[in-house]
Short mmCIF file of C-alpha atoms in Angstrom, two decimals:
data_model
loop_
_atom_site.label_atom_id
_atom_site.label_comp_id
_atom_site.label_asym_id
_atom_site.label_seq_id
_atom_site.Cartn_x
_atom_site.Cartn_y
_atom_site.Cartn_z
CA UNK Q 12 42.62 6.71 -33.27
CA UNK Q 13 40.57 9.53 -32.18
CA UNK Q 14 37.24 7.68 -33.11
CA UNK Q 15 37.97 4.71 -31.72
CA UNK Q 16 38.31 6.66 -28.28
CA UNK Q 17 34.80 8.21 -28.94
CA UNK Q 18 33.91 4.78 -29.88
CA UNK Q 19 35.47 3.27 -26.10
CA UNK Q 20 33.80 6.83 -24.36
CA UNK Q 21 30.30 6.21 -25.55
CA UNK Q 22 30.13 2.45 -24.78
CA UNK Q 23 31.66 3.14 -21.37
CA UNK Q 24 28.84 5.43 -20.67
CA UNK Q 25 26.24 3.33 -22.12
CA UNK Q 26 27.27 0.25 -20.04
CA UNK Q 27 26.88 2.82 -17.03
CA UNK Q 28 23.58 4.05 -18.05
CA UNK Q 29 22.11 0.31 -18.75
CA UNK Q 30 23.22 -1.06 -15.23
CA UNK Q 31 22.44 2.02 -13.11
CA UNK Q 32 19.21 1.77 -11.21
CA UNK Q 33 16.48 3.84 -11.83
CA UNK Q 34 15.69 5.87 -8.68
CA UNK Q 35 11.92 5.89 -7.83
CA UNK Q 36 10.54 8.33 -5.40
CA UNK Q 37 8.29 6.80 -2.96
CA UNK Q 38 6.67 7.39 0.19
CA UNK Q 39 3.62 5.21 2.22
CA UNK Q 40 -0.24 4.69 2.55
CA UNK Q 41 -1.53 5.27 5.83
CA UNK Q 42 -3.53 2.79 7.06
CA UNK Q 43 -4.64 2.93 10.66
CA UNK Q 44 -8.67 4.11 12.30
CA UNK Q 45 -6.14 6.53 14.50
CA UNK Q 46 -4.08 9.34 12.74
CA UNK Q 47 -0.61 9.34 15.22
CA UNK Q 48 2.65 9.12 14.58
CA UNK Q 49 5.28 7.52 16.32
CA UNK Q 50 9.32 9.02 16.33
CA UNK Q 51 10.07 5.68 13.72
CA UNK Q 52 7.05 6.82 11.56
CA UNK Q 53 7.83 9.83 11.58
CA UNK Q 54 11.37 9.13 10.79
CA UNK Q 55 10.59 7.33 7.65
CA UNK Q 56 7.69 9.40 6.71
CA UNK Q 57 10.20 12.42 6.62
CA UNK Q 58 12.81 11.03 4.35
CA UNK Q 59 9.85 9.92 1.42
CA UNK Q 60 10.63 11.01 -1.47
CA UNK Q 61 6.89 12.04 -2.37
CA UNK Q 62 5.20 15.02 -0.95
CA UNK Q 63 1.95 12.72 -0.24
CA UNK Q 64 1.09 10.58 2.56
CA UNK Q 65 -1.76 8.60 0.92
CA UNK Q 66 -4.59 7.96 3.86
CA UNK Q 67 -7.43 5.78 4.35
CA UNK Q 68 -10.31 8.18 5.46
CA UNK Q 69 -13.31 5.21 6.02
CA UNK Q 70 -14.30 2.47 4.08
CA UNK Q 71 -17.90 2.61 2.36
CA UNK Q 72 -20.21 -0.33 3.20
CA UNK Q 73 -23.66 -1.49 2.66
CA UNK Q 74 -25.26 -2.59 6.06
CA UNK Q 75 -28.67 -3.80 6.55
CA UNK Q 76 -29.57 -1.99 2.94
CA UNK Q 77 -27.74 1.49 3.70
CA UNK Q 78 -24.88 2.52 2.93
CA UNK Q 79 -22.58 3.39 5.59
CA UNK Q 80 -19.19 4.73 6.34
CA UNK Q 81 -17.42 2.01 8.52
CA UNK Q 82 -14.08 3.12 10.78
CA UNK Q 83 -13.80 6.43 10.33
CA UNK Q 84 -10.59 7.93 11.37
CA UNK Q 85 -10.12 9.94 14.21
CA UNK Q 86 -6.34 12.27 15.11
CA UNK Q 87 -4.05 12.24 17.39
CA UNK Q 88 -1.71 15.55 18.10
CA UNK Q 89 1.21 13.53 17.28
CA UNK Q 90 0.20 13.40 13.75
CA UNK Q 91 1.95 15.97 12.25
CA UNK Q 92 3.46 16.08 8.83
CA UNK Q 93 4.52 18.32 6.03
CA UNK Q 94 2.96 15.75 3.43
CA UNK Q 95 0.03 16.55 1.59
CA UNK Q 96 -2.66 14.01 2.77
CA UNK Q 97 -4.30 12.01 -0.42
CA UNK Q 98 -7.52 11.12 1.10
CA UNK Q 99 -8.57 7.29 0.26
CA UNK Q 100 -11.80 5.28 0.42
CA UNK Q 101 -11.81 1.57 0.47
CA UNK Q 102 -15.63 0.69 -1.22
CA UNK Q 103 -16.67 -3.04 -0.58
CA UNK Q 104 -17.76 -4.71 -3.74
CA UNK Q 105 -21.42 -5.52 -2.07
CA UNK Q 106 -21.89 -1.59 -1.96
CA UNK Q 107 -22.16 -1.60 -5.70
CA UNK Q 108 -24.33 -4.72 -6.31
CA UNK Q 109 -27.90 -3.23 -7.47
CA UNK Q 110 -26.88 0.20 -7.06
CA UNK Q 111 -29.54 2.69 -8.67
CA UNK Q 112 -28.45 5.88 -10.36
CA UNK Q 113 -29.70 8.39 -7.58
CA UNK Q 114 -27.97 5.92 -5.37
CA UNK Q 115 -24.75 6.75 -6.79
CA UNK Q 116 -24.93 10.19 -7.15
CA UNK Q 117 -25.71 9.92 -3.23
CA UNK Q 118 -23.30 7.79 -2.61
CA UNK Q 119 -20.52 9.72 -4.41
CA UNK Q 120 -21.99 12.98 -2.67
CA UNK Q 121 -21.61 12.28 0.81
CA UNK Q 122 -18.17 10.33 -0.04
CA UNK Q 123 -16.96 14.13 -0.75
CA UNK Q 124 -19.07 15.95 1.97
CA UNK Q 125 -17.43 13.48 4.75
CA UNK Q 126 -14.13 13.76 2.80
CA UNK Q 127 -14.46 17.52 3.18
CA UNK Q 128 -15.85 17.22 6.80
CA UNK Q 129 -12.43 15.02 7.83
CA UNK Q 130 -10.05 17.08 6.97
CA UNK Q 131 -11.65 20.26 7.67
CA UNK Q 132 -11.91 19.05 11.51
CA UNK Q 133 -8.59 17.87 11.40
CA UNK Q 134 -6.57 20.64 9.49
CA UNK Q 135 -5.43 17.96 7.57
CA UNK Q 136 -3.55 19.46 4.65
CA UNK Q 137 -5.31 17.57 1.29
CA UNK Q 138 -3.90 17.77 -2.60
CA UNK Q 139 -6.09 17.61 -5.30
CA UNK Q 140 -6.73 13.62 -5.62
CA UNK Q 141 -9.47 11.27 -3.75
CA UNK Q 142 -8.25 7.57 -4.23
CA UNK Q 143 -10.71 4.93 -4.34
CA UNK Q 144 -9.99 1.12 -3.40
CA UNK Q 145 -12.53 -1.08 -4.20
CA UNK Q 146 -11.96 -4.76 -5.85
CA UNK Q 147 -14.92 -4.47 -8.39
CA UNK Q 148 -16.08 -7.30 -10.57
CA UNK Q 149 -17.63 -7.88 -14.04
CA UNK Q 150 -20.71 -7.74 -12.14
CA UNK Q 151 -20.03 -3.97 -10.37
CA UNK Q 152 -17.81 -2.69 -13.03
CA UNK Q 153 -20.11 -0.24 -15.09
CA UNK Q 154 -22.10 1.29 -11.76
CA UNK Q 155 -18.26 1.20 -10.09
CA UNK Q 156 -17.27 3.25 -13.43
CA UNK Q 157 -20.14 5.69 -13.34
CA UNK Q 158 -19.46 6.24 -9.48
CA UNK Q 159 -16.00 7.61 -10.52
CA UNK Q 160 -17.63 10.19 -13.09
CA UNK Q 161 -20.02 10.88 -10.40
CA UNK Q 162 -17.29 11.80 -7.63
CA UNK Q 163 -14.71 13.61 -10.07
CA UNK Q 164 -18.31 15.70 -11.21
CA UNK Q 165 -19.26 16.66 -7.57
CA UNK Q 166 -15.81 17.25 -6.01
CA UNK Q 167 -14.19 18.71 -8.89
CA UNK Q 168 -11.07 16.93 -7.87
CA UNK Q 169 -8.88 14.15 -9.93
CA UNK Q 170 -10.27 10.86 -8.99
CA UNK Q 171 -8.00 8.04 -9.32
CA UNK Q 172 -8.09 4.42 -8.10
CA UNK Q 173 -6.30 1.42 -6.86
CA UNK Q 174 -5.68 -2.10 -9.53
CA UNK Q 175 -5.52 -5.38 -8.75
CA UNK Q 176 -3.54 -8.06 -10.46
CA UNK Q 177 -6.63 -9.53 -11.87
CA UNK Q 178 -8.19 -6.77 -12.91
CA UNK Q 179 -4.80 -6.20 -15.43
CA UNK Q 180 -5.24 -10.08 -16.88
CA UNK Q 181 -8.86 -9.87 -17.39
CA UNK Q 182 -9.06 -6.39 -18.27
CA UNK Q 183 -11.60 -7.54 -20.70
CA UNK Q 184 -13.90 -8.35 -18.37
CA UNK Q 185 -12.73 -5.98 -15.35
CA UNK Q 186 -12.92 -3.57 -18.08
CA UNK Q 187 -10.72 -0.05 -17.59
CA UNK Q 188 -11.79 2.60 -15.50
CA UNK Q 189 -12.69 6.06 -15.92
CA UNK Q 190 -9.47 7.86 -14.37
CA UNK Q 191 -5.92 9.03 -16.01
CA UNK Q 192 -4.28 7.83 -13.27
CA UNK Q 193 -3.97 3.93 -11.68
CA UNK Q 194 -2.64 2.15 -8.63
CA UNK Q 195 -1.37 -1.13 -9.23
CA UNK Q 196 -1.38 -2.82 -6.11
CA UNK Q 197 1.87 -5.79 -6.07
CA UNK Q 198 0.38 -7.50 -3.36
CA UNK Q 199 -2.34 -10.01 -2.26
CA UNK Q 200 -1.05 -12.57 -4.80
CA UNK Q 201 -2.71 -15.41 -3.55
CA UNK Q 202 -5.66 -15.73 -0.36
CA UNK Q 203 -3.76 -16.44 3.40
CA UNK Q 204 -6.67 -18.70 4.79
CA UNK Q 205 -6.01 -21.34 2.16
CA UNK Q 206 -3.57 -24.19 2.61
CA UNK Q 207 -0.30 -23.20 0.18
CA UNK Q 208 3.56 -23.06 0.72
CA UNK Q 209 3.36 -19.69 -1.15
CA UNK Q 210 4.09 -16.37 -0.06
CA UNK Q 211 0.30 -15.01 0.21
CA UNK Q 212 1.56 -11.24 0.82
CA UNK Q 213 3.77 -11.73 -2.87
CA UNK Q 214 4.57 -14.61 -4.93
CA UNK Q 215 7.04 -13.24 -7.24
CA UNK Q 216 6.21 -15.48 -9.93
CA UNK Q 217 2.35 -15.32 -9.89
CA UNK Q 218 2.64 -11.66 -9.81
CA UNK Q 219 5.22 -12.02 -13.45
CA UNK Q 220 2.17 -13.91 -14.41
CA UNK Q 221 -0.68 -11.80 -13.70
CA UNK Q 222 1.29 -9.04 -14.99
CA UNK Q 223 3.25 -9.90 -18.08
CA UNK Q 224 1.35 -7.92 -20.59
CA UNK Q 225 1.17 -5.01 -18.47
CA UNK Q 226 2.35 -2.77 -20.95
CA UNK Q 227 -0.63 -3.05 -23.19
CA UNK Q 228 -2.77 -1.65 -20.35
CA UNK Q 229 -4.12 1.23 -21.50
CA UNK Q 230 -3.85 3.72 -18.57
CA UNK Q 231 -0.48 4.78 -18.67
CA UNK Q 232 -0.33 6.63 -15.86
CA UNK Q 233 0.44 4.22 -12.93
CA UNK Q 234 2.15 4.14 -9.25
CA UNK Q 235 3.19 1.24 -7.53
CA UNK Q 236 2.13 0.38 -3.85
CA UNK Q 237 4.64 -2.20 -2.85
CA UNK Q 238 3.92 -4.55 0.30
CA UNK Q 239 6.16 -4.03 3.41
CA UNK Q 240 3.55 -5.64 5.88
CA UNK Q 241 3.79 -8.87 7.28
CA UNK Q 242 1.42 -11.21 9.49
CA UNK Q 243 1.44 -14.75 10.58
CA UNK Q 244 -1.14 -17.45 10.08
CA UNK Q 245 -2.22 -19.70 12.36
CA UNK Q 246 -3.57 -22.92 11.79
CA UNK Q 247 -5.57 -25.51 14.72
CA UNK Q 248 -6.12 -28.58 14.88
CA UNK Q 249 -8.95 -28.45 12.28
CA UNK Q 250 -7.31 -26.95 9.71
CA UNK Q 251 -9.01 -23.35 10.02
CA UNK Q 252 -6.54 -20.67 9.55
CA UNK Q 253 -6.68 -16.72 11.06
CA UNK Q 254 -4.31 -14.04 10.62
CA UNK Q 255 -2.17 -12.18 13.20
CA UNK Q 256 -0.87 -8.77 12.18
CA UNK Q 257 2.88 -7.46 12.02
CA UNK Q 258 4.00 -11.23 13.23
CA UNK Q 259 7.71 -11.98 11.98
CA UNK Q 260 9.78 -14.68 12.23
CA UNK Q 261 11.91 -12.82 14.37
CA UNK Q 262 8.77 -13.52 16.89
CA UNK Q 263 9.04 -16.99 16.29
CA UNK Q 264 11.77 -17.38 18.60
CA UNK Q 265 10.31 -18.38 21.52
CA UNK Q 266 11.52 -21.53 23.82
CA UNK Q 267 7.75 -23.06 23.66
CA UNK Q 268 7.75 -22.99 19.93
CA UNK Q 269 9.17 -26.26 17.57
CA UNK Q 270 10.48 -24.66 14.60
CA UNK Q 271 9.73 -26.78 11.69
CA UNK Q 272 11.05 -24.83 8.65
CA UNK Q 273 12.72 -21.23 7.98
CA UNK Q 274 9.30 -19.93 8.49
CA UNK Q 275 7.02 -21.79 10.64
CA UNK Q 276 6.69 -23.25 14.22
CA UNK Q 277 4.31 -25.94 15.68
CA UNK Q 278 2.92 -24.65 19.31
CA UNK Q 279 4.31 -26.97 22.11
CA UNK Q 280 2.76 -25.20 24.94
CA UNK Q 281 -1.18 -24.10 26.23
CA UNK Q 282 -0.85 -20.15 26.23
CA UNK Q 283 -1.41 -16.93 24.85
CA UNK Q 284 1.26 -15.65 22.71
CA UNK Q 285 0.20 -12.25 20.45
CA UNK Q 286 -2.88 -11.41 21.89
CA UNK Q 287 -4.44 -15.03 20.99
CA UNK Q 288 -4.65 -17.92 23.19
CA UNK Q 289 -2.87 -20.94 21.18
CA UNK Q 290 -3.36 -24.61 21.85
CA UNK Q 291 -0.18 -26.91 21.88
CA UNK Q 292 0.09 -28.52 18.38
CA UNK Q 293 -1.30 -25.18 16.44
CA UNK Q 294 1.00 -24.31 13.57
CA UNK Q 295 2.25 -20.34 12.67
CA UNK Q 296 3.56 -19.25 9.37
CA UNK Q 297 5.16 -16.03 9.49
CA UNK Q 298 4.89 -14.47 5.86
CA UNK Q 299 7.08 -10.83 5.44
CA UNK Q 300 8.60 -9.45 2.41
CA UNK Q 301 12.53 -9.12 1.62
CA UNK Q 302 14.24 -6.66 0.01
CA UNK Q 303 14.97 -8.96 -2.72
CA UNK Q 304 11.47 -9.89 -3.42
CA UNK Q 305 10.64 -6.11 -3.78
CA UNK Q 306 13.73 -5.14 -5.79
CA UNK Q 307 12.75 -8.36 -8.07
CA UNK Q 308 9.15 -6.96 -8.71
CA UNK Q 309 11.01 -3.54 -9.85
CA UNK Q 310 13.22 -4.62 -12.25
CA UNK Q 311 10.75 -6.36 -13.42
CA UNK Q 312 8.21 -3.33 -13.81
CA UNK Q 313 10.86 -1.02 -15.20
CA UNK Q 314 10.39 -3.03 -18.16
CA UNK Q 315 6.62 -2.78 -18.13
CA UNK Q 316 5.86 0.61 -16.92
CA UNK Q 317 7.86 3.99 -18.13
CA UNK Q 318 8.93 5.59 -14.77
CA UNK Q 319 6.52 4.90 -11.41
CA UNK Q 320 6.92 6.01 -7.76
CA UNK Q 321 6.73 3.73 -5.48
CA UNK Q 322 3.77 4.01 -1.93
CA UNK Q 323 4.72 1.17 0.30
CA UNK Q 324 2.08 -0.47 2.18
CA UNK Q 325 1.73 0.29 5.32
CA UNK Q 326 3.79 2.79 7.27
CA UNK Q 327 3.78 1.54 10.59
CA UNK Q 328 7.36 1.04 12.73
CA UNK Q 329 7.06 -2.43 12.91
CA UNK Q 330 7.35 -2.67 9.20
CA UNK Q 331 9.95 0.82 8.56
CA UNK Q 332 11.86 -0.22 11.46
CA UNK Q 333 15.59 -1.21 10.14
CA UNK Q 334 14.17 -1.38 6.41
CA UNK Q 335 16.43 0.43 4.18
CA UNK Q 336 14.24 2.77 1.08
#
């Protein structure tokens, strides 16, 4: 009698264990020219679970033959925050193309030097980690590589950097970077200029699909940026398409708007409406992320990944406003 209560004990607490949730810290990237903070941002920024606040710095791009840092960021007072700031770099993939050897030693030099220059000015509190962002190719992938050895050499710091979806299903020919540590960024499934009824921010199943041998990647060290962003996409007359930031379909609701599915309205009136000027007949599709979509992608990386915080992309209060972490 007494083992069969053991017996009823330990499968009680192993039904427990199997459906409670695993509880991933998390906190945001950063993604804005201007370094200010807002009482919603700072809210939410507060209450992460992380002690980083991952930042874009600049992006890196080759102009006219020359490398050149492109939007550097600038701070307001209001930006204040007990984080530690992770300094990132997004690299375009055209910086790499044809890159010499003394080429990237200076590129990866004055990468650190402007790094260092930022947050000295600032007083901006940095950890021990540079992220780079840069969507290399086949083509880029072994100067990309050496670039990484190059900046981890000169700024004695741990250099880690982000991962697309593709670059996990054709890891043969993205090949695996030089780091310990990996951002695997679920987002960007699919491009928003091209005609689709899919979610371009995240299609659930494309991601499954990009991603479903994800455990025989060899870096085992990965986070998880998770899209919270949203935009619409406007189409003319013609077909083109062009993007308008932090659009929901909450904005849809508008008395010169013809709503034409959950998601999308057809213009019915000459004017300008977000900053654009729209022509009657112009079609918007607002594309955001749900709670469901995101909690979907986890369960389905718990199985894929042993244990990963979570950065959500972007911290801004039109996406942390009412969204529950």
């Amino acid at each position: 009698m007494k083992n069969l209560k053991f017996l009823f004990i330990f499968l009680l607490l192993l039904i427990v264990s199997c459906n409670r949730k695993e509880n991933h810290p998390y906190t945001f990237y950063y993604w804005k020219t201007k370094l200010k903070l807002d009482g919603e941002e700072k809210k939410a920024l507060d209450k992460a679970t992380v002690p980083y606040l991952y930042t874009r710095f600049f992006d890196v791009d080759k102009v006219n033959g020359k490398f050149q840092p492109v939007a550097i960021i600038t701070k307001d007072q209001s930006f204040q925050t007990d984080k530690q700031i992770v300094p990132t770099v997004f690299i375009t993939n055209q910086t790499l193309l044809g890159i010499s050897a003394e080429e990237i030693r200076f590129l990866a030099e004055s990468i650190h030097l402007l790094i260092q220059k930022k947050a000295k000015e600032y007083q901006l509190k940095t950890n021990n980690e540079i992220q780079i962002d840069c969507d290399w190719t086949a083509g880029t992938r072994n100067d990309y590589f050496k670039f990484l050895k190059e900046l981890k050499r000169v700024s004695g710091k741990e250099i880690t950097c982000t991962l697309r979806l593709h670059q996990v299903k054709d890891k043969k020919q993205a090949g695996i970077p030089p780091v310990e540590k990996v951002y695997l960024m679920c987002y960007s499934t699919s491009s928003p200029l091209e005609n689709s009824d899919k979610n371009s921010i995240l299609d659930v199943n494309i991601l499954k699909s990009y991603l479903s041998k994800m455990e025989d990647y060899p870096i085992k060290k990965i986070e998880v940026p998770l899209p919270i962003y949203s935009w619409g996409i406007v189409t003319n007359h013609l077909g083109k398409h062009k993007l308008i930031n932090a659009l929901s379909k909450r904005d849809l609701e508008n008395p010169n708007f013809k709503k034409t599915s959950d998601h999308e309205i057809e213009v019915l009136k000459d004017g300008f409406y977000f900053g654009s000027y729209l022509n009657k007949g112009f079609k918007i599709k607002a594309e955001e992320i749900s709670k469901e979509q995101l909690e979907e992608v986890i369960y389905f990386l718990e199985k894929k990944i042993q244990h990963f915080n979570i950065i959500y992309y972007q911290l801004d209060s039109k996406f942390v406003l009412d969204r529950k972490f």
